[in-house]
Short mmCIF file of C-alpha atoms in Angstrom, two decimals:
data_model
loop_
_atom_site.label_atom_id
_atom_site.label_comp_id
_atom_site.label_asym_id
_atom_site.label_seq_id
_atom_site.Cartn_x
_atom_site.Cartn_y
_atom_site.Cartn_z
CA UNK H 21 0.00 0.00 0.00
CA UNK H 22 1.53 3.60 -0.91
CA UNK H 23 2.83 5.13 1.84
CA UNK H 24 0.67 8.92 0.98
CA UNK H 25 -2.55 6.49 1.40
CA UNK H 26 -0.90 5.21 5.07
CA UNK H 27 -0.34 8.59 6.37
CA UNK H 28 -3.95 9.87 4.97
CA UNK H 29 -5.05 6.83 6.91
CA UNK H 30 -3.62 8.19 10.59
CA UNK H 31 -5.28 11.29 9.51
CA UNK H 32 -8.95 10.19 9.27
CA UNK H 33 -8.70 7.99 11.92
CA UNK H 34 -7.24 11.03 14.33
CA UNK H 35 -9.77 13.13 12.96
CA UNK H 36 -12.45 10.63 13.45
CA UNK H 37 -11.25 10.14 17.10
CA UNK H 38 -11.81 13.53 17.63
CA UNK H 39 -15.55 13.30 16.53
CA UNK H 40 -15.91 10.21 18.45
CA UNK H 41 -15.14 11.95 21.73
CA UNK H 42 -17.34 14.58 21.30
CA UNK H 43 -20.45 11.66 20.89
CA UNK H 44 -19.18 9.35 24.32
CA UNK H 45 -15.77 7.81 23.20
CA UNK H 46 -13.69 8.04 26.46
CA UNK H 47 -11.64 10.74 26.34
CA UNK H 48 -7.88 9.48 27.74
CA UNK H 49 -8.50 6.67 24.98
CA UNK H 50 -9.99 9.52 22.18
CA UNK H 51 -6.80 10.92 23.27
CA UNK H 52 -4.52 8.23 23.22
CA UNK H 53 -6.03 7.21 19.83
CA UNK H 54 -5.27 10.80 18.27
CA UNK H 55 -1.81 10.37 19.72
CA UNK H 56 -1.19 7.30 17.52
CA UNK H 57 -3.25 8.08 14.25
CA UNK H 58 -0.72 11.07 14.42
CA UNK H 59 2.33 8.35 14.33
CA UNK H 60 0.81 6.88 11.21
CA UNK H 61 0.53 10.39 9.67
CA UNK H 62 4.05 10.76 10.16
CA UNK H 63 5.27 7.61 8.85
CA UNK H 64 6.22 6.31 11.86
CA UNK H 65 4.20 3.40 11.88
CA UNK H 66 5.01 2.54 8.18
CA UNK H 67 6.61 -1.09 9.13
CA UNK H 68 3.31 -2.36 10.93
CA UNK H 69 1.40 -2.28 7.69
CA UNK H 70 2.05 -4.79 5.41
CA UNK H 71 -1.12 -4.87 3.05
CA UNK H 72 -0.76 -4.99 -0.97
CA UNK H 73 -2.71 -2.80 -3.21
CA UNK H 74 -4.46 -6.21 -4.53
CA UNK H 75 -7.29 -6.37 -1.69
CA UNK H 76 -11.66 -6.66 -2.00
CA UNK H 77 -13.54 -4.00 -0.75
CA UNK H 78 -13.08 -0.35 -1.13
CA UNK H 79 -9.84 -0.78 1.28
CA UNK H 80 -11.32 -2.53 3.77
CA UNK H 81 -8.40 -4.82 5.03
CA UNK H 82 -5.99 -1.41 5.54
CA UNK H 83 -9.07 0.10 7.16
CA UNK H 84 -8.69 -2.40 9.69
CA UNK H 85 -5.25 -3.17 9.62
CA UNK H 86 -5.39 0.92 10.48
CA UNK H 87 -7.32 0.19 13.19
CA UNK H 88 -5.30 -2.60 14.68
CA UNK H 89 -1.95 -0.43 14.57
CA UNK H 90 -3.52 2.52 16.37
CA UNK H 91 -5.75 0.52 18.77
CA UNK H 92 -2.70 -1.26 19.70
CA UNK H 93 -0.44 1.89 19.60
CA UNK H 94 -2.99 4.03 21.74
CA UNK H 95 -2.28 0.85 24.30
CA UNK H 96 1.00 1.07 24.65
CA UNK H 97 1.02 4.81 24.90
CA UNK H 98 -1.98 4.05 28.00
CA UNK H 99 0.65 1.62 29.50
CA UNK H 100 -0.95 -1.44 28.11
CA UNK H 101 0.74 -4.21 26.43
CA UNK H 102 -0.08 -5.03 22.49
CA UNK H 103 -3.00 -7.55 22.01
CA UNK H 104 -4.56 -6.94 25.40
CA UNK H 105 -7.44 -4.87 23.47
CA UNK H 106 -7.41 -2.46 26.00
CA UNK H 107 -8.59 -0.01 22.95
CA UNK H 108 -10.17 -1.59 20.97
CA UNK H 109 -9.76 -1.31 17.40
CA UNK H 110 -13.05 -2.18 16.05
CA UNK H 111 -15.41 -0.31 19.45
CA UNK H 112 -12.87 2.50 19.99
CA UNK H 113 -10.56 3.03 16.94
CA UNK H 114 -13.27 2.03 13.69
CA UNK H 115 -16.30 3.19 15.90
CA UNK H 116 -19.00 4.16 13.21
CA UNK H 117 -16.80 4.42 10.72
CA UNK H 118 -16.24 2.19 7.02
CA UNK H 119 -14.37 1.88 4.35
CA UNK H 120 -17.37 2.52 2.23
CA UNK H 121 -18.72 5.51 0.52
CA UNK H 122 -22.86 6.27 0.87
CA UNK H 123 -25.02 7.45 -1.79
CA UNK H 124 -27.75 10.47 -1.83
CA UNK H 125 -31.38 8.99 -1.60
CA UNK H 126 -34.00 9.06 -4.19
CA UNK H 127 -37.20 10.21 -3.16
CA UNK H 128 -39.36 7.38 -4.81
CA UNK H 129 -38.04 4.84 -2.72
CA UNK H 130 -36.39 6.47 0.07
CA UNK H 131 -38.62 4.99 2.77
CA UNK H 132 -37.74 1.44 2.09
CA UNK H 133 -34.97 -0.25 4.11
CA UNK H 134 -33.47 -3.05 2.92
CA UNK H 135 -29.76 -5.26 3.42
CA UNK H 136 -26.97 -3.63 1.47
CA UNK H 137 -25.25 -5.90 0.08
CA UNK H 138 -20.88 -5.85 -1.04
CA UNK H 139 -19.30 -9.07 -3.12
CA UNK H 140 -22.45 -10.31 -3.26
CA UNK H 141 -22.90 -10.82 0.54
CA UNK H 142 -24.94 -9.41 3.17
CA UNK H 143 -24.06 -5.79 4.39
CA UNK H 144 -25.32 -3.14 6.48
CA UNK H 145 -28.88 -1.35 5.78
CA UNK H 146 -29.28 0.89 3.35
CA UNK H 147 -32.30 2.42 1.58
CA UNK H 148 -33.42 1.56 -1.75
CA UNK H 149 -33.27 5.16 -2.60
CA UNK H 150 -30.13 5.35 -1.45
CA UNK H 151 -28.92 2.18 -3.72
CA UNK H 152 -30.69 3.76 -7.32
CA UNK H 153 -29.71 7.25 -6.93
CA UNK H 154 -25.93 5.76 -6.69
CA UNK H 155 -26.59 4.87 -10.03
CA UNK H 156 -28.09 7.93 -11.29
CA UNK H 157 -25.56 9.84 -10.50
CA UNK H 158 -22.72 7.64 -11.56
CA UNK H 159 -24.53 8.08 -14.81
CA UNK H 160 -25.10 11.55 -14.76
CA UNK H 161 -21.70 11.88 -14.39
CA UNK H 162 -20.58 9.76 -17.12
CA UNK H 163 -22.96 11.92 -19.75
CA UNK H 164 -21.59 15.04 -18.65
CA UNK H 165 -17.80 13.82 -19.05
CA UNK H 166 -19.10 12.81 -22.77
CA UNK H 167 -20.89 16.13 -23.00
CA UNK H 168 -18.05 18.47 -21.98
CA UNK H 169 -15.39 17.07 -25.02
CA UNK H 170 -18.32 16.57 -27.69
CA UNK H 171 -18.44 20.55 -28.61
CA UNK H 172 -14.09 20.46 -28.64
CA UNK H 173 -14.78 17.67 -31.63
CA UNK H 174 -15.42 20.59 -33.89
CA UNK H 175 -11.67 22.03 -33.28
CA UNK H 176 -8.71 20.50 -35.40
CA UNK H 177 -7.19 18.63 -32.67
CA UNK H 178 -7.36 14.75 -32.91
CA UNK H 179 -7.06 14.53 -28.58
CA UNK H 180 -10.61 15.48 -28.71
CA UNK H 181 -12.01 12.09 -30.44
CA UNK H 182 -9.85 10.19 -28.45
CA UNK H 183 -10.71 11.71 -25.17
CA UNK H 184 -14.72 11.42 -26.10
CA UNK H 185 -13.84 7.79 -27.36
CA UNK H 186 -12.57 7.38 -23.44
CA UNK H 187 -15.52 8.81 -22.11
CA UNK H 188 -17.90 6.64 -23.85
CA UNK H 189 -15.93 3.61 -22.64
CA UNK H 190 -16.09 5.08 -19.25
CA UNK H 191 -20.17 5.60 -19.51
CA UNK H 192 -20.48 2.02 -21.24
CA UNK H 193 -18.52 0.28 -18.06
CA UNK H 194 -20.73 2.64 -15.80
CA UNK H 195 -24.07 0.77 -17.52
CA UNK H 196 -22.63 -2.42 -17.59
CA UNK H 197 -22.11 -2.28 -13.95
CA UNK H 198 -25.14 -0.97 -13.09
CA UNK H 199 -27.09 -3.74 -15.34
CA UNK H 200 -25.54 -6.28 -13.43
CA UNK H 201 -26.32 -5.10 -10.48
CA UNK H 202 -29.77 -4.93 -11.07
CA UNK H 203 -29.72 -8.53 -12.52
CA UNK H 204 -27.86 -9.70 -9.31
CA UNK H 205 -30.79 -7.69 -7.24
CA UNK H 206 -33.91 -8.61 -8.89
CA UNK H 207 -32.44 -11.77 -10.76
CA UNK H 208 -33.93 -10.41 -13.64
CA UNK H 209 -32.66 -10.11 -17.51
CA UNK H 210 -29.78 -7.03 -18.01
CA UNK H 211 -28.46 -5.81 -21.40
CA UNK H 212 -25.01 -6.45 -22.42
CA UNK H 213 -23.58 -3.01 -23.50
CA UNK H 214 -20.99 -2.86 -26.02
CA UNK H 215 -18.50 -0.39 -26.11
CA UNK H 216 -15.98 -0.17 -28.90
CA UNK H 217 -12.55 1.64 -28.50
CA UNK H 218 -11.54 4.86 -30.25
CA UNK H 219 -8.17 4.19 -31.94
CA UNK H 220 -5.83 6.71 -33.86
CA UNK H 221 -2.58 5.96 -35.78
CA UNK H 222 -1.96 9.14 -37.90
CA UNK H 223 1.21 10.59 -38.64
CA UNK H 224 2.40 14.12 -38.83
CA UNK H 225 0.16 17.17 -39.96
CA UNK H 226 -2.13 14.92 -41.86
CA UNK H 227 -4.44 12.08 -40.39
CA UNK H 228 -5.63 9.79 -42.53
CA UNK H 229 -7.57 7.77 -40.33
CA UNK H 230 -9.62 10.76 -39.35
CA UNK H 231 -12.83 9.24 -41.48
CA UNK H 232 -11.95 6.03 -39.60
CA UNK H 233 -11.94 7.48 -36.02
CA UNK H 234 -15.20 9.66 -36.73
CA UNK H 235 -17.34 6.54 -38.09
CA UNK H 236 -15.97 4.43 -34.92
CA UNK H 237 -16.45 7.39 -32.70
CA UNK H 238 -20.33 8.33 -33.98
CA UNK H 239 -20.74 4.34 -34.12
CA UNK H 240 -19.97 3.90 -30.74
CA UNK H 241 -22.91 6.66 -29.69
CA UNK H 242 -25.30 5.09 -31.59
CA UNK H 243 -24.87 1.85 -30.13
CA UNK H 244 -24.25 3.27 -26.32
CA UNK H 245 -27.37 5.47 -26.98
CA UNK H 246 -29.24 2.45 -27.98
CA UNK H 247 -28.08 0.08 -25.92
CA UNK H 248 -29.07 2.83 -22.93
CA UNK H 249 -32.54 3.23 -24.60
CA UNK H 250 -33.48 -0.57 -24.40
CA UNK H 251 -31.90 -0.76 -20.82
CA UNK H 252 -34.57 1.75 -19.81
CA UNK H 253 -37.85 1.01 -21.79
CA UNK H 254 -37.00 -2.73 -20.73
CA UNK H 255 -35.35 -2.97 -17.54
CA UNK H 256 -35.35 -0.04 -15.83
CA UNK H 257 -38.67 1.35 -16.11
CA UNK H 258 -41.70 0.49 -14.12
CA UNK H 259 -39.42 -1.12 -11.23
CA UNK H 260 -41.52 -1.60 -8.32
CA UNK H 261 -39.93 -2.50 -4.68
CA UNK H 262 -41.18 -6.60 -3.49
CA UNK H 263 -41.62 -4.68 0.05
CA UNK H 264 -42.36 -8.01 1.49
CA UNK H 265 -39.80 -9.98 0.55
CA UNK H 266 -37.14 -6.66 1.29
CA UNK H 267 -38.36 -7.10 4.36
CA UNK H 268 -38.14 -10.77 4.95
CA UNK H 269 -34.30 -10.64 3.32
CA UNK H 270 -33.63 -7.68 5.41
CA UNK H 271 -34.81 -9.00 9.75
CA UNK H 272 -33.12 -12.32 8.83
CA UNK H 273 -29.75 -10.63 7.55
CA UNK H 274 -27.28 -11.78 9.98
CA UNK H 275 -25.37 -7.88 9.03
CA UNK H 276 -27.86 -6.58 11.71
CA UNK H 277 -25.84 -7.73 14.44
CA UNK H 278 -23.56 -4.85 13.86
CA UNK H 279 -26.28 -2.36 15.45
CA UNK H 280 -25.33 -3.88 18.76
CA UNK H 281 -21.93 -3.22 18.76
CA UNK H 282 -21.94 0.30 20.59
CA UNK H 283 -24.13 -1.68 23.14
CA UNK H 284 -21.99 -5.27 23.77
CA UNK H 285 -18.98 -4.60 22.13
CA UNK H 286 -17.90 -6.16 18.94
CA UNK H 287 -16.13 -9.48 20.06
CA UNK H 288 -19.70 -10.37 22.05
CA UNK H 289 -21.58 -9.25 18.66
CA UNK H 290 -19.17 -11.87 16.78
CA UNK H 291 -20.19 -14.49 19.37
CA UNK H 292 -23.94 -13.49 18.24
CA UNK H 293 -23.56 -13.64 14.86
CA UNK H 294 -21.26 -17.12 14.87
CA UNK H 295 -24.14 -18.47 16.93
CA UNK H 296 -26.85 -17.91 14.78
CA UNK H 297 -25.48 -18.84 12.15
CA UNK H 298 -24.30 -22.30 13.50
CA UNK H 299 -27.40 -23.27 14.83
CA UNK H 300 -29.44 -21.66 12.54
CA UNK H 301 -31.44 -19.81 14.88
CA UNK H 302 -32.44 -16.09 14.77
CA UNK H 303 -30.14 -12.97 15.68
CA UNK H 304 -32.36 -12.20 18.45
CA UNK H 305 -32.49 -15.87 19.96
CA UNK H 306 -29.20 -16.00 19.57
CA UNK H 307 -28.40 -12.61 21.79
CA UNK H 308 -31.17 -13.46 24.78
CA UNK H 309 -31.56 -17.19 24.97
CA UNK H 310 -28.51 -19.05 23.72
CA UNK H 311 -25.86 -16.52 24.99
CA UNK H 312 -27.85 -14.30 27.72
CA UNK H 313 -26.14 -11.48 26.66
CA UNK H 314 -29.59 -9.12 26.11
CA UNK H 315 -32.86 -8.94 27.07
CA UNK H 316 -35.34 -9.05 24.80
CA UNK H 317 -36.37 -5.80 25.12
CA UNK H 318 -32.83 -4.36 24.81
CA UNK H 319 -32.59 -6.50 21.24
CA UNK H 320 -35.47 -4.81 19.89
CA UNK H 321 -34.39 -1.47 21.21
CA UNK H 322 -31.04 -1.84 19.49
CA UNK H 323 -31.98 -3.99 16.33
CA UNK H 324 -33.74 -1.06 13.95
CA UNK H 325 -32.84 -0.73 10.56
CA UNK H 326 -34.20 2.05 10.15
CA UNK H 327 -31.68 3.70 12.15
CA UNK H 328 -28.93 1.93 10.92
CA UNK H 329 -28.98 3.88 7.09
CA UNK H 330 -27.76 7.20 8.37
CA UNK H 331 -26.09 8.84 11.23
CA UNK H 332 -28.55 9.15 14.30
CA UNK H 333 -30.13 12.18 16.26
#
């Protein structure tokens, strides 16, 4: 891992630290955390992280690995030894905090919860809304890139087609992606998008594959712009929510267990989740009968999706 993205590391996680304290985190271990998160913004702590570039996620395992050097840092600094968990680096160091990225909602379905969901497996809550307006802005974005070097295509320079050429390519990968997404969602039918590379091999003052790179480059629009008309007429509109079965996926997500860190800590939540899922029993059972370590009443207290898609009050 680049050693600028280590040291940007030590900075959000001091910064977050900071936050933290002002909503409950302890202050001599806010403190202590800040401490160390500076060490990792200085480069200090360079040897302790050993990740490759070549990881799942959106940096998840330096996010943690992050979290274990400081946690463990902030220990030593409190006159703890390493591995003691003394801080904590998932309940003190990570506390509300991921390695993901949230989207702005969408009004049509902005009141329905359901599981997020990251290499295709169970994740925290999120709203629908929140899920398709991701995509409508990844889009949006996409068209304006195209937008912005169409009117340059009129000028004599050649960088023009090829940087429009790019931005198609970017736009088609931004469909494709979203298409299979919705086919992995609603296992229902998504378009395959073609996209079709701009290429250029003309020499000196005079291109002569100018004709060539304009019928590829208007080619490619018409097929994008086709391809993008189909995907909506057939796919995307007239989506309508399954509320009950969003539902039904969404209270039997094991990823719910994560609400009660703040409450038992995450090693006890682990314990929760393990269990249910070994014995196939419910999140809830699991917490108040097979491990005793909530009532009832404090599961449903803590256990609400709804105020698991956004920060709370």
């Amino acid at each position: 891992m680049p050693e600028p993205i280590i040291r940007a590391f030590g900075i959000l996680k001091k910064c977050a630290a900071k936050v933290n304290m002002e909503y409950g985190l302890d202050p001599s271990i806010g403190k202590a955390i800040m401490d160390a998160s500076q060490e990792v913004a200085e480069g200090k702590l360079n040897d302790h992280f050993p990740l490759v570039v070549w990881q799942t996620g959106s940096g998840t395992q330096s996010n943690m690995n992050a979290n274990e050097v400081i946690a463990n840092r902030a220990a030593e600094l409190l006159g703890h030894k390493r591995g003691e968990k003394f801080v904590h680096p998932n309940d003190h160091v990570n506390k509300s905090q991921s390695s993901n990225d949230t989207f702005p909602t969408s009004n049509e379905f902005k009141d329905i919860v359901k599981i997020g969901r990251t290499h295709t497996q169970d994740a925290t809550p999120l709203t629908l809304g929140q899920e398709l307006s991701g995509y409508v802005t990844q889009v949006k974005y996409g068209i304006d890139r195209v937008s912005g070097t169409l009117p340059r295509l009129y000028q004599a320079a050649h960088d023009a087609i090829v940087e429009a050429g790019g931005a198609l390519n970017t736009l088609a990968a931004s469909f494709m992606k979203i298409a299979n997404d919705i086919r992995f969602l609603g296992r229902s039918w998504a378009t395959m998008l073609p996209s079709q590379w701009v290429d250029q091999n003309g020499h000196f003052e005079l291109n002569v594959f100018k004709p060539l790179m304009a019928n590829a480059l208007l080619h490619s629009i018409r097929l994008l712009g086709d391809a993008a008309a189909s995907f909506e007429k057939n796919s995307v509109r007239g989506i309508q929510a399954n509320k009950e079965r969003i539902s039904k996926l969404l209270h039997e997500s094991l990823m719910l267990v994560t609400s009660l860190n703040p409450k038992i800590g995450y090693d006890n939540a682990a314990k929760v989740a393990k269990t249910a899922h070994k014995e196939g029993c419910s999140l809830k059972e699991a917490a108040t009968t097979k491990l005793g370590v909530l009532t009832q009443e404090e599961f449903e207290s803590l256990v609400v999706p709804e105020k698991m898609i956004g920060p709370s009050a």
